[in-house]
Amino acid sequence: QVHLVESGGGLVQAGGSLRLSCVISISISSFNTMGWYRQAPGKQRELVALIPSGGRTNYADSVKGRFTISVDNAKSTLSLQMNSLKPEDTGVYYCHADQLVLSERHDYWGKGTQVTVSS
């Protein structure tokens, strides 16, 4: 069983920073693509950042220049450093991993961590 556990969410003032972590129960090398998504109240889940295996990172335009996605293979952890936070960044942030097993792909999600940015 593959488990993804997010942490690091909380309440922060606008302009502040948070660092989210996602600890994965198996090696990160098992995944093709990992990323962070978020869902604001009343809105659909949206992509925040992606980090493909061996590829360049990708960011939503709304967070580009403020957020940084990274991986720590030794700790099997996906992270999201969030700086200059804005109230519109508020939402539940989810860790995601895309795994290729033989010729079949599998998607895994964490349960999410709440990020609230106050004015």
Short mmCIF file of C-alpha atoms in Angstrom, two decimals:
data_model
loop_
_atom_site.label_atom_id
_atom_site.label_comp_id
_atom_site.label_asym_id
_atom_site.label_seq_id
_atom_site.Cartn_x
_atom_site.Cartn_y
_atom_site.Cartn_z
CA GLN A 1 0.00 0.00 0.00
CA VAL A 2 1.28 3.46 -0.95
CA HIS A 3 0.70 6.22 1.59
CA LEU A 4 1.21 9.97 1.17
CA VAL A 5 1.07 12.09 4.32
CA GLU A 6 1.08 15.89 4.10
CA SER A 7 2.11 18.24 6.88
CA GLY A 8 3.12 21.86 7.40
CA GLY A 9 -0.18 23.61 6.78
CA GLY A 10 -1.51 26.25 9.10
CA LEU A 11 -2.57 29.85 9.54
CA VAL A 12 -0.26 32.57 8.29
CA GLN A 13 -0.45 36.30 7.63
CA ALA A 14 -0.34 37.61 4.07
CA GLY A 15 3.25 37.98 2.97
CA GLY A 16 4.38 35.15 5.20
CA SER A 17 5.77 31.73 4.34
CA LEU A 18 4.96 28.08 4.87
CA ARG A 19 6.71 24.88 3.89
CA LEU A 20 4.56 21.85 3.12
CA SER A 21 5.94 18.32 3.24
CA CYS A 22 4.63 15.04 1.89
CA VAL A 23 6.23 11.88 3.22
CA ILE A 24 5.74 8.90 0.94
CA SER A 25 5.86 5.30 2.12
CA ILE A 26 7.92 4.07 -0.84
CA SER A 27 10.87 5.40 -2.80
CA ILE A 28 10.25 8.55 -4.84
CA SER A 29 12.08 6.84 -7.69
CA SER A 30 8.95 4.71 -8.15
CA PHE A 31 7.00 7.69 -9.52
CA ASN A 32 6.91 9.33 -12.93
CA THR A 33 5.51 12.64 -11.75
CA MET A 34 4.83 14.17 -8.37
CA GLY A 35 3.04 17.37 -7.58
CA TRP A 36 0.97 19.61 -5.37
CA TYR A 37 -2.66 20.53 -5.95
CA ARG A 38 -4.98 22.76 -3.97
CA GLN A 39 -8.69 23.26 -3.58
CA ALA A 40 -10.24 26.46 -2.31
CA PRO A 41 -13.72 26.41 -0.74
CA GLY A 42 -16.38 26.16 -3.43
CA LYS A 43 -13.83 25.71 -6.21
CA GLN A 44 -12.38 22.81 -8.17
CA ARG A 45 -9.03 21.28 -7.36
CA GLU A 46 -6.23 22.93 -9.32
CA LEU A 47 -2.63 22.17 -10.11
CA VAL A 48 -0.08 24.19 -8.16
CA ALA A 49 3.25 22.64 -9.10
CA LEU A 50 4.66 19.55 -10.80
CA ILE A 51 8.06 17.88 -10.70
CA PRO A 52 8.39 15.13 -13.33
CA SER A 53 11.09 12.51 -12.94
CA GLY A 54 14.09 13.83 -14.85
CA GLY A 55 12.12 16.83 -16.07
CA ARG A 56 11.76 20.51 -15.32
CA THR A 57 9.43 21.79 -12.66
CA ASN A 58 6.16 23.41 -13.68
CA TYR A 59 4.10 25.98 -11.81
CA ALA A 60 0.70 27.53 -12.08
CA ASP A 61 0.98 31.14 -13.23
CA SER A 62 -0.61 32.31 -9.99
CA VAL A 63 2.23 30.92 -7.87
CA LYS A 64 5.20 31.28 -10.21
CA GLY A 65 8.07 33.07 -8.54
CA ARG A 66 6.60 32.54 -5.08
CA PHE A 67 6.38 28.75 -4.67
CA THR A 68 9.12 26.15 -5.10
CA ILE A 69 8.55 22.40 -5.42
CA SER A 70 11.34 20.00 -4.53
CA VAL A 71 12.07 16.38 -3.66
CA ASP A 72 14.36 14.75 -1.13
CA ASN A 73 15.02 11.23 -2.32
CA ALA A 74 16.83 10.15 0.84
CA LYS A 75 13.86 11.13 3.00
CA SER A 76 11.27 10.12 0.39
CA THR A 77 9.68 13.53 0.76
CA LEU A 78 8.02 15.99 -1.60
CA SER A 79 8.03 19.60 -0.43
CA LEU A 80 6.46 22.90 -1.39
CA GLN A 81 8.06 26.10 -0.16
CA MET A 82 5.49 28.89 -0.26
CA ASN A 83 6.64 32.49 0.08
CA SER A 84 4.85 35.83 -0.18
CA LEU A 85 1.57 34.13 0.56
CA LYS A 86 -1.67 35.79 -0.46
CA PRO A 87 -5.22 35.29 0.86
CA GLU A 88 -6.14 33.68 -2.48
CA ASP A 89 -3.62 30.92 -1.71
CA THR A 90 -5.98 29.67 0.98
CA GLY A 91 -7.18 26.12 0.50
CA VAL A 92 -6.50 22.46 1.15
CA TYR A 93 -3.21 21.38 -0.39
CA TYR A 94 -2.85 17.83 -1.65
CA CYS A 95 0.22 15.78 -2.45
CA HIS A 96 -0.01 13.64 -5.58
CA ALA A 97 2.12 10.93 -7.16
CA ASP A 98 1.80 9.21 -10.52
CA GLN A 99 3.27 5.71 -10.67
CA LEU A 100 3.93 3.48 -13.65
CA VAL A 101 3.79 -0.25 -12.85
CA LEU A 102 4.56 -2.40 -15.87
CA SER A 103 2.27 -0.84 -18.50
CA GLU A 104 -0.28 0.49 -16.03
CA ARG A 105 -0.42 3.90 -14.32
CA HIS A 106 -1.64 4.48 -10.78
CA ASP A 107 -2.47 7.74 -9.02
CA TYR A 108 -2.03 8.32 -5.32
CA TRP A 109 -3.27 11.22 -3.19
CA GLY A 110 -2.64 12.43 0.30
CA LYS A 111 -5.52 13.49 2.53
CA GLY A 112 -4.56 17.15 2.35
CA THR A 113 -3.35 19.87 4.67
CA GLN A 114 -5.14 23.16 5.28
CA VAL A 115 -3.43 26.44 4.42
CA THR A 116 -5.13 29.64 5.54
CA VAL A 117 -3.71 33.05 4.66
CA SER A 118 -5.21 36.03 6.45
CA SER A 119 -5.15 39.66 5.33
#
